[in-house]
Amino acid sequence: MVETRVIDGKASAASLRRRVAAAAAELAARSGIVPGLAAVLVGADPASEIYVRSKAKATREAGLAGFEHRLPAAASEAELLALVAKLNADPAIDGILVQLPLPPQIDPQRIIAALDPAKDVDGFHAENVGRLWSGGRALVPCTPWGCLVLLRETTGTLAGAEAVVIGRSNIVGKPMAALLLAEHCTVTLAHSRSRDLPAIARRADILVAAAGRAELVRGSWIKQGATVIDVGINRVAGDGGKSRLVGDVAFAEALGIAGAITPVPGGVGPMTIACLLRNTLIAACRRRGLPEPAV
Ligand code: NAP
């Protein structure tokens, strides 16, 4: 039995938001620049509404300028492309976030491809993906960047560690693998067709679960002392007819085996918005050729 440290994502996210706010205040004082983040919401998906609202609040609190653009659920791809072109050209906007998912008549790949890569604070544009994998100066997707911040804070150096990422999405799994590789981990990227996933997971010093499958990773899959980052957010039936959120890792089983683990909620989730603010600040500096704050 090891004593498992429960990683406090809320505290880490608050600390990152404070660092961004301090750097933004310094930027404003030095050069009068207030980084601007535009959030684009098409339709009224309730989960997206909540997310966009909490982003707007966090943006204000960090001293950045937030702009919200709403299009009706029936908006055409051409309308959204026109809005993206307008935001690309707007000097007050440093970051553009198009909230996914989009209605079925709009192809998300065409929208992402139309974004100015320098304002692509989600890090989904092919130019940023290519830079991330080739070691260039990319804007990196927020959730995996948040996971990396938590890992660095928890384990210090990652060099040489055996890292296993479960899930190969463009949003989480693949960029996570790229970031861990850049940190000199030996990386395995597993997915739904991987053979003997428990055995692959048991090799991991660092295990990142991003499959979107409630409690897929059992205690017996975890190596003693491993650091476990649980990205999954799954709503399951709870007691008394209420639903509750669980991760991709069977948390109670992991206690006593993992060296450290992120809880759900309160682990990776809060880091994502904090990283979005960071990316907006970084984008504002890079676009103007200013030195980047180390946040
Ligand atoms: P996604 O696009 O659905 O991708 C899921 C990945 O997991 C796929 O690569 C899939 O493999 C793999 N997978 C599914 N079932 C599996 C299984 N039984 N065994 C092994 N691999 C399996 O999901 P996502 O967008 O990456 O999100 C993953 C999870 O993270 C979700 O729960 C999501 O809600 C959560 N999330 C959280 C945050 C946050 O801020 N905390 C942000 C983004 C996402 P195939 O490729 O073979 O199909």
PDB file of N, CA and C in Angstrom, residues 167-208:
ATOM      1  N   GLY A 167      -6.651   6.831 -25.150  1.00  0.00           N
ATOM      2  CA  GLY A 167      -7.485   7.755 -25.925  1.00  0.00           C
ATOM      3  C   GLY A 167      -6.612   8.490 -26.921  1.00  0.00           C
ATOM      4  N   ARG A 168      -7.076   8.551 -28.179  1.00  0.00           N
ATOM      5  CA  ARG A 168      -6.251   9.163 -29.240  1.00  0.00           C
ATOM      6  C   ARG A 168      -7.004  10.265 -29.977  1.00  0.00           C
ATOM      7  N   SER A 169      -7.836  11.013 -29.241  1.00  0.00           N
ATOM      8  CA  SER A 169      -8.562  12.105 -29.908  1.00  0.00           C
ATOM      9  C   SER A 169      -7.594  13.236 -30.244  1.00  0.00           C
ATOM     10  N   ASN A 170      -8.020  14.085 -31.198  1.00  0.00           N
ATOM     11  CA  ASN A 170      -7.200  15.247 -31.563  1.00  0.00           C
ATOM     12  C   ASN A 170      -7.183  16.281 -30.447  1.00  0.00           C
ATOM     13  N   ILE A 171      -8.211  16.245 -29.583  1.00  0.00           N
ATOM     14  CA  ILE A 171      -8.374  17.265 -28.544  1.00  0.00           C
ATOM     15  C   ILE A 171      -7.547  16.931 -27.302  1.00  0.00           C
ATOM     16  N   VAL A 172      -7.491  15.638 -26.962  1.00  0.00           N
ATOM     17  CA  VAL A 172      -6.790  15.262 -25.726  1.00  0.00           C
ATOM     18  C   VAL A 172      -5.639  14.275 -25.987  1.00  0.00           C
ATOM     19  N   GLY A 173      -5.972  13.063 -26.426  1.00  0.00           N
ATOM     20  CA  GLY A 173      -4.978  11.977 -26.453  1.00  0.00           C
ATOM     21  C   GLY A 173      -3.735  12.283 -27.276  1.00  0.00           C
ATOM     22  N   LYS A 174      -3.940  12.679 -28.543  1.00  0.00           N
ATOM     23  CA  LYS A 174      -2.762  12.885 -29.409  1.00  0.00           C
ATOM     24  C   LYS A 174      -1.890  14.048 -28.921  1.00  0.00           C
ATOM     25  N   PRO A 175      -2.468  15.233 -28.644  1.00  0.00           N
ATOM     26  CA  PRO A 175      -1.575  16.296 -28.147  1.00  0.00           C
ATOM     27  C   PRO A 175      -0.921  15.945 -26.811  1.00  0.00           C
ATOM     28  N   MET A 176      -1.616  15.169 -25.972  1.00  0.00           N
ATOM     29  CA  MET A 176      -1.006  14.740 -24.695  1.00  0.00           C
ATOM     30  C   MET A 176       0.233  13.905 -24.974  1.00  0.00           C
ATOM     31  N   ALA A 177       0.104  12.987 -25.941  1.00  0.00           N
ATOM     32  CA  ALA A 177       1.247  12.139 -26.299  1.00  0.00           C
ATOM     33  C   ALA A 177       2.407  12.993 -26.801  1.00  0.00           C
ATOM     34  N   ALA A 178       2.092  13.997 -27.633  1.00  0.00           N
ATOM     35  CA  ALA A 178       3.154  14.871 -28.175  1.00  0.00           C
ATOM     36  C   ALA A 178       3.858  15.618 -27.048  1.00  0.00           C
ATOM     37  N   LEU A 179       3.087  16.113 -26.089  1.00  0.00           N
ATOM     38  CA  LEU A 179       3.678  16.874 -24.975  1.00  0.00           C
ATOM     39  C   LEU A 179       4.561  15.972 -24.110  1.00  0.00           C
ATOM     40  N   LEU A 180       4.101  14.757 -23.849  1.00  0.00           N
ATOM     41  CA  LEU A 180       4.895  13.839 -23.011  1.00  0.00           C
ATOM     42  C   LEU A 180       6.174  13.421 -23.740  1.00  0.00           C
ATOM     43  N   LEU A 181       6.072  13.247 -25.057  1.00  0.00           N
ATOM     44  CA  LEU A 181       7.261  12.918 -25.849  1.00  0.00           C
ATOM     45  C   LEU A 181       8.276  14.065 -25.771  1.00  0.00           C
ATOM     46  N   ALA A 182       7.762  15.295 -25.861  1.00  0.00           N
ATOM     47  CA  ALA A 182       8.645  16.464 -25.774  1.00  0.00           C
ATOM     48  C   ALA A 182       9.294  16.565 -24.394  1.00  0.00           C
ATOM     49  N   GLU A 183       8.655  15.967 -23.388  1.00  0.00           N
ATOM     50  CA  GLU A 183       9.234  15.948 -22.030  1.00  0.00           C
ATOM     51  C   GLU A 183      10.164  14.747 -21.851  1.00  0.00           C
ATOM     52  N   HIS A 184      10.425  14.024 -22.935  1.00  0.00           N
ATOM     53  CA  HIS A 184      11.345  12.875 -22.947  1.00  0.00           C
ATOM     54  C   HIS A 184      10.783  11.653 -22.241  1.00  0.00           C
ATOM     55  N   CYS A 185       9.467  11.505 -22.224  1.00  0.00           N
ATOM     56  CA  CYS A 185       8.872  10.250 -21.756  1.00  0.00           C
ATOM     57  C   CYS A 185       8.926   9.227 -22.895  1.00  0.00           C
ATOM     58  N   THR A 186       8.819   7.965 -22.531  1.00  0.00           N
ATOM     59  CA  THR A 186       8.596   6.913 -23.523  1.00  0.00           C
ATOM     60  C   THR A 186       7.092   6.731 -23.589  1.00  0.00           C
ATOM     61  N   VAL A 187       6.505   7.049 -24.741  1.00  0.00           N
ATOM     62  CA  VAL A 187       5.044   7.215 -24.788  1.00  0.00           C
ATOM     63  C   VAL A 187       4.359   6.078 -25.531  1.00  0.00           C
ATOM     64  N   THR A 188       3.316   5.548 -24.940  1.00  0.00           N
ATOM     65  CA  THR A 188       2.426   4.608 -25.617  1.00  0.00           C
ATOM     66  C   THR A 188       1.052   5.272 -25.722  1.00  0.00           C
ATOM     67  N   LEU A 189       0.513   5.286 -26.930  1.00  0.00           N
ATOM     68  CA  LEU A 189      -0.812   5.887 -27.146  1.00  0.00           C
ATOM     69  C   LEU A 189      -1.790   4.743 -27.402  1.00  0.00           C
ATOM     70  N   ALA A 190      -2.658   4.462 -26.427  1.00  0.00           N
ATOM     71  CA  ALA A 190      -3.576   3.317 -26.524  1.00  0.00           C
ATOM     72  C   ALA A 190      -4.972   3.805 -26.896  1.00  0.00           C
ATOM     73  N   HIS A 191      -5.790   2.901 -27.395  1.00  0.00           N
ATOM     74  CA  HIS A 191      -7.135   3.269 -27.875  1.00  0.00           C
ATOM     75  C   HIS A 191      -8.036   2.049 -27.832  1.00  0.00           C
ATOM     76  N   SER A 192      -9.205   2.157 -28.461  1.00  0.00           N
ATOM     77  CA  SER A 192     -10.206   1.090 -28.302  1.00  0.00           C
ATOM     78  C   SER A 192      -9.789  -0.216 -28.973  1.00  0.00           C
ATOM     79  N   ARG A 193      -8.814  -0.157 -29.899  1.00  0.00           N
ATOM     80  CA  ARG A 193      -8.369  -1.400 -30.553  1.00  0.00           C
ATOM     81  C   ARG A 193      -7.091  -1.956 -29.924  1.00  0.00           C
ATOM     82  N   SER A 194      -6.608  -1.319 -28.878  1.00  0.00           N
ATOM     83  CA  SER A 194      -5.364  -1.803 -28.268  1.00  0.00           C
ATOM     84  C   SER A 194      -5.607  -3.182 -27.644  1.00  0.00           C
ATOM     85  N   ARG A 195      -4.634  -4.074 -27.826  1.00  0.00           N
ATOM     86  CA  ARG A 195      -4.753  -5.421 -27.248  1.00  0.00           C
ATOM     87  C   ARG A 195      -4.251  -5.391 -25.816  1.00  0.00           C
ATOM     88  N   ASP A 196      -4.935  -6.024 -24.912  1.00  0.00           N
ATOM     89  CA  ASP A 196      -4.550  -6.147 -23.500  1.00  0.00           C
ATOM     90  C   ASP A 196      -4.211  -4.777 -22.881  1.00  0.00           C
ATOM     91  N   LEU A 197      -5.226  -3.927 -22.865  1.00  0.00           N
ATOM     92  CA  LEU A 197      -5.063  -2.581 -22.295  1.00  0.00           C
ATOM     93  C   LEU A 197      -4.609  -2.606 -20.826  1.00  0.00           C
ATOM     94  N   PRO A 198      -5.144  -3.521 -19.995  1.00  0.00           N
ATOM     95  CA  PRO A 198      -4.667  -3.547 -18.600  1.00  0.00           C
ATOM     96  C   PRO A 198      -3.148  -3.738 -18.506  1.00  0.00           C
ATOM     97  N   ALA A 199      -2.602  -4.622 -19.350  1.00  0.00           N
ATOM     98  CA  ALA A 199      -1.150  -4.875 -19.295  1.00  0.00           C
ATOM     99  C   ALA A 199      -0.376  -3.644 -19.768  1.00  0.00           C
ATOM    100  N   ILE A 200      -0.899  -2.966 -20.786  1.00  0.00           N
ATOM    101  CA  ILE A 200      -0.239  -1.743 -21.275  1.00  0.00           C
ATOM    102  C   ILE A 200      -0.257  -0.685 -20.164  1.00  0.00           C
ATOM    103  N   ALA A 201      -1.428  -0.533 -19.526  1.00  0.00           N
ATOM    104  CA  ALA A 201      -1.565   0.491 -18.474  1.00  0.00           C
ATOM    105  C   ALA A 201      -0.630   0.198 -17.301  1.00  0.00           C
ATOM    106  N   ARG A 202      -0.468  -1.066 -16.980  1.00  0.00           N
ATOM    107  CA  ARG A 202       0.376  -1.446 -15.813  1.00  0.00           C
ATOM    108  C   ARG A 202       1.844  -1.086 -16.007  1.00  0.00           C
ATOM    109  N   ARG A 203       2.261  -0.830 -17.251  1.00  0.00           N
ATOM    110  CA  ARG A 203       3.655  -0.427 -17.501  1.00  0.00           C
ATOM    111  C   ARG A 203       3.895   1.023 -17.098  1.00  0.00           C
ATOM    112  N   ALA A 204       2.816   1.780 -16.929  1.00  0.00           N
ATOM    113  CA  ALA A 204       2.944   3.245 -16.884  1.00  0.00           C
ATOM    114  C   ALA A 204       3.428   3.780 -15.542  1.00  0.00           C
ATOM    115  N   ASP A 205       4.450   4.631 -15.604  1.00  0.00           N
ATOM    116  CA  ASP A 205       4.775   5.491 -14.453  1.00  0.00           C
ATOM    117  C   ASP A 205       3.798   6.660 -14.442  1.00  0.00           C
ATOM    118  N   ILE A 206       3.415   7.056 -15.667  1.00  0.00           N
ATOM    119  CA  ILE A 206       2.433   8.141 -15.826  1.00  0.00           C
ATOM    120  C   ILE A 206       1.298   7.606 -16.677  1.00  0.00           C
ATOM    121  N   LEU A 207       0.112   7.593 -16.124  1.00  0.00           N
ATOM    122  CA  LEU A 207      -1.039   7.044 -16.838  1.00  0.00           C
ATOM    123  C   LEU A 207      -2.064   8.157 -17.026  1.00  0.00           C
ATOM    124  N   VAL A 208      -2.347   8.480 -18.284  1.00  0.00           N
ATOM    125  CA  VAL A 208      -3.352   9.510 -18.581  1.00  0.00           C
ATOM    126  C   VAL A 208      -4.556   8.807 -19.199  1.00  0.00           C
TER     127      VAL A 208
END
